[in-house]
Amino acid sequence: MAKLLIFTDIHIKGDTIIGLDPVTRFKEALTHALAHHSDAQGIVLMGDLTHSGTVGEYNLLKDILVNVPLPITFMMGNHDRREAFLQVFPKARLDSSGFVQSSFDVGEWCAITLDTLDGPPYPDKHHSGMLCADRLAWLSDQLEQAKEQPVVLCTHHPLGELGLPMLDRIKLENGSDVIDLIRKHPMPVHVLAGHVHRTISGQWQGVPYTSFKSTCHQNTLNLAQQHDFMFVDQPGAYGVILSDGPNIIVHSEDYALSQQDGLSDTLS
Ligand SMILES: [Fe+2]
Ligand SMILES: [Fe+2]
């Protein structure tokens, strides 16, 4: 069984976010994951690596990752800036057009990681995602090359709506183009998403997906049409993906809660 660790929306910053220190939170999550899942074949950081996309923040992230013994795949989120990221991580895997996209095998499954950052230019307070024609063509090629494999597709921005109006406004703007491509794939596809700072699962037009919590701050479940973003201090999480032959299993680990002592009981 192959195992992949997923961290999303770590929002590294040299200051607190709603009173929480994203650096401490990410270090705790990473320490927990490496202690319990040292047999993982790799880590995917699914975007919003930093809070403001500055070189200083990427250097902070680099310092945290310096002794991580597993291969790391980076993705871009709306809070990232590709040029600053590449100054600090010049060896990150890119596609032939320079976007932070890659693919690799996880057991029988093919993992494809998308770069959904809309820009440059980066309009102020513009947080929705976009997969331009070049990136869509790259995805189409990757799916063609993996036509005999099931695919786990990692995207920072959700491809469709989640019933959360504020977040639905900033999803992937052309997510329907990606869903159309996925639906043509002859093997199963499971989508993993970040961006929403909540654990959610469902289907978009028959395409199953799971989104993950941030390691730091979380969104509330607010289904109202009009509201502001309300971030809250709830336990952070990371994902553990198990690729088991033709099956895939998606776990979300609330690492701070799992450090608590469990109480044993019988099943009788
Ligand atoms: Fe985020
Ligand atoms: Fe985001």
JSON list of N, CA, C and O and ligand atoms in Angstrom, two decimals, residues 8-11 47-48 78-79 156 194-197 214 217 231, ligand 1:
[
{"chain": "A", "resi": 8, "resn": "THR", "atom": "N", "xyz": [-2.32, 21.29, 3.55]},
{"chain": "A", "resi": 8, "resn": "THR", "atom": "CA", "xyz": [-2.77, 22.40, 2.73]},
{"chain": "A", "resi": 8, "resn": "THR", "atom": "C", "xyz": [-2.99, 23.65, 3.59]},
{"chain": "A", "resi": 8, "resn": "THR", "atom": "O", "xyz": [-3.21, 23.56, 4.81]},
{"chain": "A", "resi": 9, "resn": "ASP", "atom": "N", "xyz": [-2.89, 24.79, 2.93]},
{"chain": "A", "resi": 9, "resn": "ASP", "atom": "CA", "xyz": [-3.20, 26.08, 3.58]},
{"chain": "A", "resi": 9, "resn": "ASP", "atom": "C", "xyz": [-2.42, 26.24, 4.88]},
{"chain": "A", "resi": 9, "resn": "ASP", "atom": "O", "xyz": [-2.99, 26.57, 5.91]},
{"chain": "A", "resi": 10, "resn": "ILE", "atom": "N", "xyz": [-1.10, 26.07, 4.76]},
{"chain": "A", "resi": 10, "resn": "ILE", "atom": "CA", "xyz": [-0.27, 26.22, 5.95]},
{"chain": "A", "resi": 10, "resn": "ILE", "atom": "C", "xyz": [-0.03, 27.71, 6.24]},
{"chain": "A", "resi": 10, "resn": "ILE", "atom": "O", "xyz": [0.31, 28.07, 7.36]},
{"chain": "A", "resi": 11, "resn": "HIS", "atom": "N", "xyz": [-0.18, 28.58, 5.22]},
{"chain": "A", "resi": 11, "resn": "HIS", "atom": "CA", "xyz": [-0.17, 30.05, 5.41]},
{"chain": "A", "resi": 11, "resn": "HIS", "atom": "C", "xyz": [1.00, 30.54, 6.25]},
{"chain": "A", "resi": 11, "resn": "HIS", "atom": "O", "xyz": [0.81, 31.32, 7.20]},
{"chain": "A", "resi": 47, "resn": "GLY", "atom": "N", "xyz": [-0.74, 24.27, -1.59]},
{"chain": "A", "resi": 47, "resn": "GLY", "atom": "CA", "xyz": [-0.99, 25.67, -1.86]},
{"chain": "A", "resi": 47, "resn": "GLY", "atom": "C", "xyz": [-1.38, 26.50, -0.64]},
{"chain": "A", "resi": 47, "resn": "GLY", "atom": "O", "xyz": [-1.71, 25.98, 0.41]},
{"chain": "A", "resi": 48, "resn": "ASP", "atom": "N", "xyz": [-1.35, 27.83, -0.84]},
{"chain": "A", "resi": 48, "resn": "ASP", "atom": "CA", "xyz": [-1.32, 28.77, 0.28]},
{"chain": "A", "resi": 48, "resn": "ASP", "atom": "C", "xyz": [-0.19, 28.34, 1.21]},
{"chain": "A", "resi": 48, "resn": "ASP", "atom": "O", "xyz": [-0.37, 28.18, 2.42]},
{"chain": "A", "resi": 78, "resn": "ASN", "atom": "N", "xyz": [-3.84, 30.84, -3.89]},
{"chain": "A", "resi": 78, "resn": "ASN", "atom": "CA", "xyz": [-4.08, 32.25, -4.17]},
{"chain": "A", "resi": 78, "resn": "ASN", "atom": "C", "xyz": [-3.23, 33.18, -3.32]},
{"chain": "A", "resi": 78, "resn": "ASN", "atom": "O", "xyz": [-2.99, 34.33, -3.70]},
{"chain": "A", "resi": 79, "resn": "HIS", "atom": "N", "xyz": [-2.76, 32.71, -2.16]},
{"chain": "A", "resi": 79, "resn": "HIS", "atom": "CA", "xyz": [-1.90, 33.55, -1.31]},
{"chain": "A", "resi": 79, "resn": "HIS", "atom": "C", "xyz": [-0.43, 33.46, -1.71]},
{"chain": "A", "resi": 79, "resn": "HIS", "atom": "O", "xyz": [0.40, 34.13, -1.11]},
{"chain": "A", "resi": 156, "resn": "HIS", "atom": "N", "xyz": [-5.56, 23.29, -5.69]},
{"chain": "A", "resi": 156, "resn": "HIS", "atom": "CA", "xyz": [-5.80, 24.18, -4.54]},
{"chain": "A", "resi": 156, "resn": "HIS", "atom": "C", "xyz": [-7.25, 24.66, -4.54]},
{"chain": "A", "resi": 156, "resn": "HIS", "atom": "O", "xyz": [-7.96, 24.54, -3.54]},
{"chain": "A", "resi": 194, "resn": "GLY", "atom": "N", "xyz": [-7.80, 22.06, -1.67]},
{"chain": "A", "resi": 194, "resn": "GLY", "atom": "CA", "xyz": [-7.47, 22.88, -0.50]},
{"chain": "A", "resi": 194, "resn": "GLY", "atom": "C", "xyz": [-8.37, 24.10, -0.50]},
{"chain": "A", "resi": 194, "resn": "GLY", "atom": "O", "xyz": [-9.53, 24.04, -0.90]},
{"chain": "A", "resi": 195, "resn": "HIS", "atom": "N", "xyz": [-7.82, 25.23, 0.00]},
{"chain": "A", "resi": 195, "resn": "HIS", "atom": "CA", "xyz": [-8.43, 26.55, -0.17]},
{"chain": "A", "resi": 195, "resn": "HIS", "atom": "C", "xyz": [-9.57, 26.85, 0.79]},
{"chain": "A", "resi": 195, "resn": "HIS", "atom": "O", "xyz": [-9.77, 27.99, 1.17]},
{"chain": "A", "resi": 196, "resn": "VAL", "atom": "N", "xyz": [-10.36, 25.83, 1.18]},
{"chain": "A", "resi": 196, "resn": "VAL", "atom": "CA", "xyz": [-11.59, 26.11, 1.92]},
{"chain": "A", "resi": 196, "resn": "VAL", "atom": "C", "xyz": [-11.44, 25.92, 3.42]},
{"chain": "A", "resi": 196, "resn": "VAL", "atom": "O", "xyz": [-12.35, 26.27, 4.18]},
{"chain": "A", "resi": 197, "resn": "HIS", "atom": "N", "xyz": [-10.29, 25.39, 3.85]},
{"chain": "A", "resi": 197, "resn": "HIS", "atom": "CA", "xyz": [-10.02, 25.26, 5.29]},
{"chain": "A", "resi": 197, "resn": "HIS", "atom": "C", "xyz": [-11.15, 24.51, 6.01]},
{"chain": "A", "resi": 197, "resn": "HIS", "atom": "O", "xyz": [-11.54, 24.87, 7.12]},
{"chain": "A", "resi": 214, "resn": "SER", "atom": "N", "xyz": [-7.04, 23.36, 7.02]},
{"chain": "A", "resi": 214, "resn": "SER", "atom": "CA", "xyz": [-5.73, 23.98, 7.13]},
{"chain": "A", "resi": 214, "resn": "SER", "atom": "C", "xyz": [-5.00, 23.37, 8.33]},
{"chain": "A", "resi": 214, "resn": "SER", "atom": "O", "xyz": [-5.62, 22.77, 9.21]},
{"chain": "A", "resi": 217, "resn": "HIS", "atom": "N", "xyz": [-5.76, 27.89, 10.65]},
{"chain": "A", "resi": 217, "resn": "HIS", "atom": "CA", "xyz": [-7.08, 28.44, 10.95]},
{"chain": "A", "resi": 217, "resn": "HIS", "atom": "C", "xyz": [-8.14, 27.81, 10.05]},
{"chain": "A", "resi": 217, "resn": "HIS", "atom": "O", "xyz": [-7.86, 27.47, 8.89]},
{"chain": "A", "resi": 231, "resn": "PHE", "atom": "N", "xyz": [-13.01, 33.06, 10.32]},
{"chain": "A", "resi": 231, "resn": "PHE", "atom": "CA", "xyz": [-12.02, 32.03, 10.64]},
{"chain": "A", "resi": 231, "resn": "PHE", "atom": "C", "xyz": [-12.05, 31.73, 12.13]},
{"chain": "A", "resi": 231, "resn": "PHE", "atom": "O", "xyz": [-12.27, 32.63, 12.95]},
{"chain": "B", "resi": 1, "resn": "FE", "atom": "FE", "xyz": [-5.96, 29.21, 2.53]}
]
